[in-house]
Short mmCIF file of C-alpha atoms and ligand atoms in Angstrom, two decimals:
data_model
loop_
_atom_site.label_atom_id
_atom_site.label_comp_id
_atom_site.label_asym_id
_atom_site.label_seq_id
_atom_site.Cartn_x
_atom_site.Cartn_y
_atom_site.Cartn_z
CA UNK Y 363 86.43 120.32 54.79
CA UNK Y 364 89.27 119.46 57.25
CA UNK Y 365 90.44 122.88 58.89
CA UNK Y 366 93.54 123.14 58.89
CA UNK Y 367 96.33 122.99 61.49
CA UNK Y 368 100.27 124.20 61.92
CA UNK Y 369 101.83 120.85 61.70
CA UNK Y 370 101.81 117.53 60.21
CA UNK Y 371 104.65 114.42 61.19
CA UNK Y 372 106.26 113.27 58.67
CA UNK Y 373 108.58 110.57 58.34
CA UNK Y 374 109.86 111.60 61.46
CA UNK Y 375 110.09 115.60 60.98
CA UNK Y 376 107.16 117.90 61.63
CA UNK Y 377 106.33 119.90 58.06
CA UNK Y 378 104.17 123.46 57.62
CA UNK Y 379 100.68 122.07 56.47
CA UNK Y 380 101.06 122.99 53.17
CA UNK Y 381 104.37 121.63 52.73
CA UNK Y 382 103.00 118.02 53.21
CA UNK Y 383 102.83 116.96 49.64
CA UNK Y 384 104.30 113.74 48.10
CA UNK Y 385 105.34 112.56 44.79
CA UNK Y 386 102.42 111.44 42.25
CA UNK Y 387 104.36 108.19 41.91
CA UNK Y 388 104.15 107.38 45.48
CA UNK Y 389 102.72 103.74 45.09
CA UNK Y 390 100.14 103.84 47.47
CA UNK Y 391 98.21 106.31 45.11
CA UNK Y 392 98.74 104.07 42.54
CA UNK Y 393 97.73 100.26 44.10
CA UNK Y 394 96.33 101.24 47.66
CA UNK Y 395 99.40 99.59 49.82
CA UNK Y 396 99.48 101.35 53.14
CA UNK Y 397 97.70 101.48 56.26
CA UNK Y 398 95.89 103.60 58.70
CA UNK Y 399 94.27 104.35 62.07
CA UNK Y 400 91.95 106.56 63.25
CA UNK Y 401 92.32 107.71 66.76
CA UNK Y 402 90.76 110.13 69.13
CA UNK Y 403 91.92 112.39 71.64
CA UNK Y 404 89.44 113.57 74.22
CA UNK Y 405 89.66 116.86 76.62
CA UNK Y 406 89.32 115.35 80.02
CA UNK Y 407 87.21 116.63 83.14
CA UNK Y 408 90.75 118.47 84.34
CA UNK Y 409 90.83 120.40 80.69
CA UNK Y 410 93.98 118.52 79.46
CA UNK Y 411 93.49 116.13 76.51
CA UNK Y 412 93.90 112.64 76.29
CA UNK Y 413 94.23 109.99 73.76
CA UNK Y 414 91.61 107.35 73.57
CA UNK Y 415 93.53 103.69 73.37
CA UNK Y 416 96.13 105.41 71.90
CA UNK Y 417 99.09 102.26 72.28
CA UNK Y 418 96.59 99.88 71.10
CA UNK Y 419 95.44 101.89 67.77
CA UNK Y 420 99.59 102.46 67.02
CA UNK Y 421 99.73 98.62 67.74
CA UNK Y 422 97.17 97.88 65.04
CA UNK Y 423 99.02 99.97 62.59
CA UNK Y 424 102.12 98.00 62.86
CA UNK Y 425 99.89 94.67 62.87
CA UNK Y 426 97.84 96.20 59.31
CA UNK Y 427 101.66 96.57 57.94
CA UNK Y 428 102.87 92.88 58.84
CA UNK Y 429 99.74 91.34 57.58
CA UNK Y 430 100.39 93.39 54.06
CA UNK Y 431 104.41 93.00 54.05
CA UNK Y 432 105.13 96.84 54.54
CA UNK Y 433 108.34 96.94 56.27
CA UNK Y 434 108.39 98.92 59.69
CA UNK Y 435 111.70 99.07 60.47
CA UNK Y 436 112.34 102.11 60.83
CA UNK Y 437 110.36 103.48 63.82
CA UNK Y 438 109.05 101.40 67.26
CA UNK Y 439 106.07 101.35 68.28
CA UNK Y 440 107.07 103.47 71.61
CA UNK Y 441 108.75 106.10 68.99
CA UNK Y 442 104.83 106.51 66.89
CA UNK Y 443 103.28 106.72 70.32
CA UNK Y 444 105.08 109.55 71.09
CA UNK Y 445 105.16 111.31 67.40
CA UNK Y 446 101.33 111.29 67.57
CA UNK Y 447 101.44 113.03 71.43
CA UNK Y 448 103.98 115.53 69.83
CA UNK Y 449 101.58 116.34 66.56
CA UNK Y 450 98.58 117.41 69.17
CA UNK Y 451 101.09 119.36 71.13
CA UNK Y 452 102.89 120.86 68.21
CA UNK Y 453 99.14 122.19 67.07
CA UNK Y 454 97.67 123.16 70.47
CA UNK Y 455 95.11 120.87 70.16
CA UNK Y 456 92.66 119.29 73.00
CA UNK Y 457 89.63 117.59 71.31
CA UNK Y 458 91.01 116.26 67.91
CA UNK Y 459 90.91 112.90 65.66
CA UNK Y 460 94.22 111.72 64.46
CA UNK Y 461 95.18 110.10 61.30
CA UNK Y 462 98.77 108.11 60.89
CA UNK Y 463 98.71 106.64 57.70
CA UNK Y 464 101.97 104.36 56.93
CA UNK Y 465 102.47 104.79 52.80
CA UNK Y 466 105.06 103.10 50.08
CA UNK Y 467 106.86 106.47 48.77
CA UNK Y 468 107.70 106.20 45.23
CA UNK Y 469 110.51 104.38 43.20
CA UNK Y 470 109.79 100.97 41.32
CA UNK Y 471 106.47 101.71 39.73
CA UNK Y 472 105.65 97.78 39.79
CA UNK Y 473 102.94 95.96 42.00
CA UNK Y 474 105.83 94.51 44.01
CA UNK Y 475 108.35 97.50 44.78
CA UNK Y 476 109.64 95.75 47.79
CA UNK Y 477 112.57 98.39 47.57
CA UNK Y 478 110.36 101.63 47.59
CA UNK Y 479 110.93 103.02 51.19
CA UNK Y 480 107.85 102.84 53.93
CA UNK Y 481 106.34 106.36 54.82
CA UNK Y 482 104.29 107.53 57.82
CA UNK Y 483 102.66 110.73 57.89
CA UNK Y 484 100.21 111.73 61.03
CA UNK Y 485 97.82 114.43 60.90
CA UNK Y 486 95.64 115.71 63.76
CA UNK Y 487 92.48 117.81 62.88
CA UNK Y 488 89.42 118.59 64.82
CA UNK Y 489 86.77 116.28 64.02
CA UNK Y 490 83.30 116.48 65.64
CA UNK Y 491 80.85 113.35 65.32
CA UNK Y 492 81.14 111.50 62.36
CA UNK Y 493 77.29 110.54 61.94
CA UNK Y 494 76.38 113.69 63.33
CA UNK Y 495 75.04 114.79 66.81
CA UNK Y 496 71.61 114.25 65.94
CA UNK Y 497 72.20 110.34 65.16
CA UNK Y 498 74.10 109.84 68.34
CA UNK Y 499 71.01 110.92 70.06
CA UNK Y 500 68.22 109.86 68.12
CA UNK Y 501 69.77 107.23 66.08
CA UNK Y 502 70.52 106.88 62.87
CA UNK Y 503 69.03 105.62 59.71
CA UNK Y 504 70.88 102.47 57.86
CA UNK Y 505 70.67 100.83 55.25
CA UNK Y 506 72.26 97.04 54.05
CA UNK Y 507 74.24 97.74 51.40
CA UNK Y 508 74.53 95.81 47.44
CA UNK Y 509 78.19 95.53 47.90
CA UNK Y 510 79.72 92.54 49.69
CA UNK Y 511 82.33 92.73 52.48
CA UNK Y 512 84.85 90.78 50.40
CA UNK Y 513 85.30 87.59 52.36
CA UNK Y 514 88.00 86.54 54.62
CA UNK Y 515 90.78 85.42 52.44
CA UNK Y 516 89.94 87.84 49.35
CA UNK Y 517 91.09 90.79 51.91
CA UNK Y 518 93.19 90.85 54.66
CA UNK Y 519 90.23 92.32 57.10
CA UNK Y 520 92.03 92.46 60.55
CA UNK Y 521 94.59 95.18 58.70
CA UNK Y 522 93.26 98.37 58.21
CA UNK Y 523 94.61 98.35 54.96
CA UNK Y 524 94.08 101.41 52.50
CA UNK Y 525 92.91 100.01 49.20
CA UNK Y 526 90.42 97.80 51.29
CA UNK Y 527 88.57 101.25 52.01
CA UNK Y 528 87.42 101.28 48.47
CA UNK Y 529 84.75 98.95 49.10
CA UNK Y 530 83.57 100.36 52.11
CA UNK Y 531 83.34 103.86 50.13
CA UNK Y 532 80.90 102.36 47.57
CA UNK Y 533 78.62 100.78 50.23
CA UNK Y 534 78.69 104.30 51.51
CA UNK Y 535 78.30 106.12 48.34
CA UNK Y 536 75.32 104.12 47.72
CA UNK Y 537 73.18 104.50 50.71
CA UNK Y 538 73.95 107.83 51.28
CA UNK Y 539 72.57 108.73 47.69
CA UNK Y 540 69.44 106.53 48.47
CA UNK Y 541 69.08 109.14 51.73
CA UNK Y 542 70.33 106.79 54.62
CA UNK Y 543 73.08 107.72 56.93
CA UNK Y 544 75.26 104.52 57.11
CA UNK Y 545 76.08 101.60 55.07
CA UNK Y 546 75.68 97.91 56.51
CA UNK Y 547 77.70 95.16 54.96
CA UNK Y 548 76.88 91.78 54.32
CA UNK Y 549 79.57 89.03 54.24
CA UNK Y 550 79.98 86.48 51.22
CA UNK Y 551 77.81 84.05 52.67
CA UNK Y 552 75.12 86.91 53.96
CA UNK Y 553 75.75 87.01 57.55
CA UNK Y 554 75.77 90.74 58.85
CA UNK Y 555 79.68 91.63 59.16
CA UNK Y 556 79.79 95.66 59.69
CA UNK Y 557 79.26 98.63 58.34
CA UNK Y 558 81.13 100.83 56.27
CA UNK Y 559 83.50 102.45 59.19
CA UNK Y 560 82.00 100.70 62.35
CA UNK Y 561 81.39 97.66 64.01
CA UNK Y 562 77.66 96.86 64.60
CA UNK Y 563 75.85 95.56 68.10
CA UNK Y 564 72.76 93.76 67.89
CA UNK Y 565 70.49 93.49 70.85
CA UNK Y 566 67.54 91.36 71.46
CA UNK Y 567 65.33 89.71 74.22
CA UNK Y 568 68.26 91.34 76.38
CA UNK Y 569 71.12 89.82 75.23
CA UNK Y 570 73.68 92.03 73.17
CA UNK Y 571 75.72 90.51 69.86
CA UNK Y 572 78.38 90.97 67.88
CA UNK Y 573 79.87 89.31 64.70
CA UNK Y 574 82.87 87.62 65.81
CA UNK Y 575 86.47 88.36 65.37
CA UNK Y 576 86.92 85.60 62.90
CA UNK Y 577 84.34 87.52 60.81
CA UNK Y 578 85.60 89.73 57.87
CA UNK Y 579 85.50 92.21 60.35
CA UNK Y 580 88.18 95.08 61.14
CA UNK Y 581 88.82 93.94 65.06
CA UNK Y 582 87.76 97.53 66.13
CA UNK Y 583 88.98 98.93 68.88
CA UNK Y 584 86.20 100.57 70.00
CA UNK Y 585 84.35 97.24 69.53
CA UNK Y 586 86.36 95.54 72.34
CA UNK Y 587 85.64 98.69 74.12
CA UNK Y 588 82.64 97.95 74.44
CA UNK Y 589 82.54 94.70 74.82
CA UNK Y 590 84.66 94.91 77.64
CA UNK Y 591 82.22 97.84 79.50
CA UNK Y 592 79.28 95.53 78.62
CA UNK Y 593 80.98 92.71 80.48
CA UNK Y 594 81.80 94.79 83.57
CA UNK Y 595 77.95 96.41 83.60
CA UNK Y 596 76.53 93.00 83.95
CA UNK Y 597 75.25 93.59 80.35
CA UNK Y 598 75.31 89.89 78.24
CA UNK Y 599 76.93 89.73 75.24
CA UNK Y 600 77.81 86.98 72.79
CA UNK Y 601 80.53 87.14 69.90
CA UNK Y 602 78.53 85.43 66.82
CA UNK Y 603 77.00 85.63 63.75
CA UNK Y 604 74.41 87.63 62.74
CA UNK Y 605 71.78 87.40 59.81
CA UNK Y 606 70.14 90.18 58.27
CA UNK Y 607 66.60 89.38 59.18
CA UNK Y 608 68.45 89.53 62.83
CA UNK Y 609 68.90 93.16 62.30
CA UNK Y 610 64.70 93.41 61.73
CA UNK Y 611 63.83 91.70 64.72
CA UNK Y 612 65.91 93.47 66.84
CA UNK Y 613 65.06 95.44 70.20
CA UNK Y 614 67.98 97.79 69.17
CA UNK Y 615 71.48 98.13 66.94
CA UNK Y 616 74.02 100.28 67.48
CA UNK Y 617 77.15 101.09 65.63
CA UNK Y 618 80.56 101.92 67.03
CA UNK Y 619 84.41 102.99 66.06
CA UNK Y 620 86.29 105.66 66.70
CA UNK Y 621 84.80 108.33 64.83
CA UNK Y 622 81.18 107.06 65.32
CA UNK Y 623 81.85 106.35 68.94
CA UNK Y 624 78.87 104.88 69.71
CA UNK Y 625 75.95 105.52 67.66
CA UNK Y 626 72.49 103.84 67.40
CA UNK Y 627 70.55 102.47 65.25
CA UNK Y 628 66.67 103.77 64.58
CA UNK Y 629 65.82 102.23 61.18
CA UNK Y 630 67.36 99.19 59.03
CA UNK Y 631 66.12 98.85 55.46
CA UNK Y 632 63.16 101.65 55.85
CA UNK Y 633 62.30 98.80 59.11
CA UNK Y 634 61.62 100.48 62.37
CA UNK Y 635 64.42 99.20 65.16
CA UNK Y 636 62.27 98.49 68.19
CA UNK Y 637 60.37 102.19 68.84
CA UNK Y 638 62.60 103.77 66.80
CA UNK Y 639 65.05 105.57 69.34
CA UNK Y 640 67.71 105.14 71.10
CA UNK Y 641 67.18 101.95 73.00
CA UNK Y 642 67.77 101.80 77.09
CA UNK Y 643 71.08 99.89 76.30
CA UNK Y 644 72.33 101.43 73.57
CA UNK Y 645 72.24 104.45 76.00
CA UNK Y 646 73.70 102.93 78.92
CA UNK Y 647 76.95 101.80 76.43
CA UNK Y 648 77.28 104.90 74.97
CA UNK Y 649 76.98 107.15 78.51
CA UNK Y 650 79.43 104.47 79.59
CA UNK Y 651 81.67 105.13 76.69
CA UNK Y 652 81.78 108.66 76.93
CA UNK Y 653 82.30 108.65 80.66
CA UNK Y 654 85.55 106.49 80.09
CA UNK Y 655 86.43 108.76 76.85
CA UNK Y 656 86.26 111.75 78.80
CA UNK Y 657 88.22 110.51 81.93
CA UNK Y 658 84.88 111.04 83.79
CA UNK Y 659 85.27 107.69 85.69
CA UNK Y 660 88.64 105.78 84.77
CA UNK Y 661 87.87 102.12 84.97
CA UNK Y 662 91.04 101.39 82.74
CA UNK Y 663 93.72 104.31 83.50
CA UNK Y 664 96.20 102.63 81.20
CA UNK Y 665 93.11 103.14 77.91
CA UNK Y 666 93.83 107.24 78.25
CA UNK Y 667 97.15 108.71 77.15
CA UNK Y 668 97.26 112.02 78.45
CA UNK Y 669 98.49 115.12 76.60
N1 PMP E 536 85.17 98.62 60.89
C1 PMP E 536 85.69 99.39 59.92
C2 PMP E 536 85.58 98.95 58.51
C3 PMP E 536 86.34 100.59 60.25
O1 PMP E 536 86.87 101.36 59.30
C4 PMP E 536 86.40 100.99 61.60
C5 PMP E 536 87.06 102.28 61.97
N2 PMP E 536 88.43 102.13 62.20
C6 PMP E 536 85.84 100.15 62.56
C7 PMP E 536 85.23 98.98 62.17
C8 PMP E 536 85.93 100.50 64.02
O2 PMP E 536 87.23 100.38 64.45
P1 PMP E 536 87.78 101.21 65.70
O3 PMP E 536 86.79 101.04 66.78
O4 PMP E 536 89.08 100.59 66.01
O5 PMP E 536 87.86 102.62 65.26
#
């Protein structure tokens, strides 16, 4: 359960939590038309908070609208930077995820409704690690899913697009029944893409890979994240496909996105990953991460928006 807190934004006022309802013919609940981020804000070494990337995650939200035709006229990007700094203040909050979700409020009931006006709402809760402390310690347990990451020009996979999450909820759905922790998603042709809320990282014989951004992958933020520390440690990495027998053979996988931050990989399809623990660079990525997270060494001042 998400605990609740004073205020949410929306469009552009800040509401009592329980006053945040909409209209059941807002057309997003109907046909899945909006996007979304998923951002976190970190209490730093000095005790004040700071947002993780925050510019580039309200970038991507205006980039998932284009790509789906939602206008966004109405706010700039400067203007949502600022609204989701306000909602943390507003609530008092430090340590917190935050969720803007941009929404087609309600009007024309038809698939097109290019008249019904664009909503944003963004909520801030506190929101420890999604696959649990234990996994980002001692890994967790994964399994490829039966559903297919719908291919590149079936979904528009560089948006993080609402209705897309639908297929990522079944991958989930299924291997959590089945007892794993994570989903992993396969691409039409079979090629490892990601899994159901994270990009994956394969490592083997030393050498670190990712699927590429051409991929039907989400372009995750905390994917170039790490890419980008992995670079500057020295660490080699390579953007390209990936097969699934990949995944058994390698020395170690980790997963990583916002809410997972960066989370390994111990077992793949009841398959051991390398001695079944946190690999040495898995651990050296996510220490890294969490370093820059936490404002603990700032290799990139302009990644942390402070509070
Ligand atoms: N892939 C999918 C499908 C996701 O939902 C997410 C989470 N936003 C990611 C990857 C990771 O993206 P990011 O690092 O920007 O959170």
């Amino acid at each position: 359960m998400v605990d609740k807190v004073k205020k949410i934004w929306l469009d552009g006022k800040f509401v009592d939590w329980d006053q945040a309802n909409v209209h059941v013919l807002t057309h997003t609940l109907h046909y899945g038309l909006g996007a979304f981020e998923g951002i976190r804000c970190y209490a730093q070494d000095d005790g004040r908070g700071a947002v993780f990337r925050l510019r580039e995650h309200v970038e991507r939200l205006f980039k998932s609208a284009h790509i789906v035709t939602i206008p966004m006229d109405k706010w700039t990007i400067d203007e949502i930077v600022e609204a989701c700094l306000e909602t943390i203040r507003v609530n008092d909050l430090t340590e917190c995820y935050l969720r803007p979700l941009v929404f087609m409020g309600d009007g024309a009931m038809g698939l097109a409704a290019t008249e019904n006006p664009t909503r944003l709402a963004i909520v801030a809760w506190k929101w420890g690690a999604y696959l649990g402390p234990e996994g980002l310690e001692k890994g967790i347990r994964a399994k490829v899913s039966s559903f297919t990451r719908p291919g590149i020009n079936m979904v528009m996979a560089k948006g993080k697009i609402v209705g897309h999450y639908v297929n990522s909820i079944l991958a989930k759905r299924e291997v959590m029944t089945a007892g794993y922790d994570e989903a992993i998603l396969l691409d039409a042709q079979g090629y490892v893409s990601e899994a159901s809320g994270e990009n994956i990282f394969v490592v083997r014989d030393g050498k670190v890979a990712t699927p590429p951004f051409a991929a039907s992958i989400l372009g995750g933020i905390t994917r170039d994240t790490c890419l980008t520390l992995m670079r500057e440690m020295g660490i080699e990495v390579e953007e390209r496909m990936i097969s699934r027998d990949e995944l058994y053979i390698a020395d170690e996988i980790f997963m990583c996105g916002t809410a997972a931050e960066v989370t390994p990989v111990r077992e793949v399809d009841d398959r051991t990953v390398g001695d079944g623990k946190r690999g040495p660079v898995s651990k050296r990525v996510q220490d890294r991460y969490f370093q820059v997270v936490r404002g603990t060494e700032v290799p990139h001042p302009e990644w942390l928006a402070h509070v």
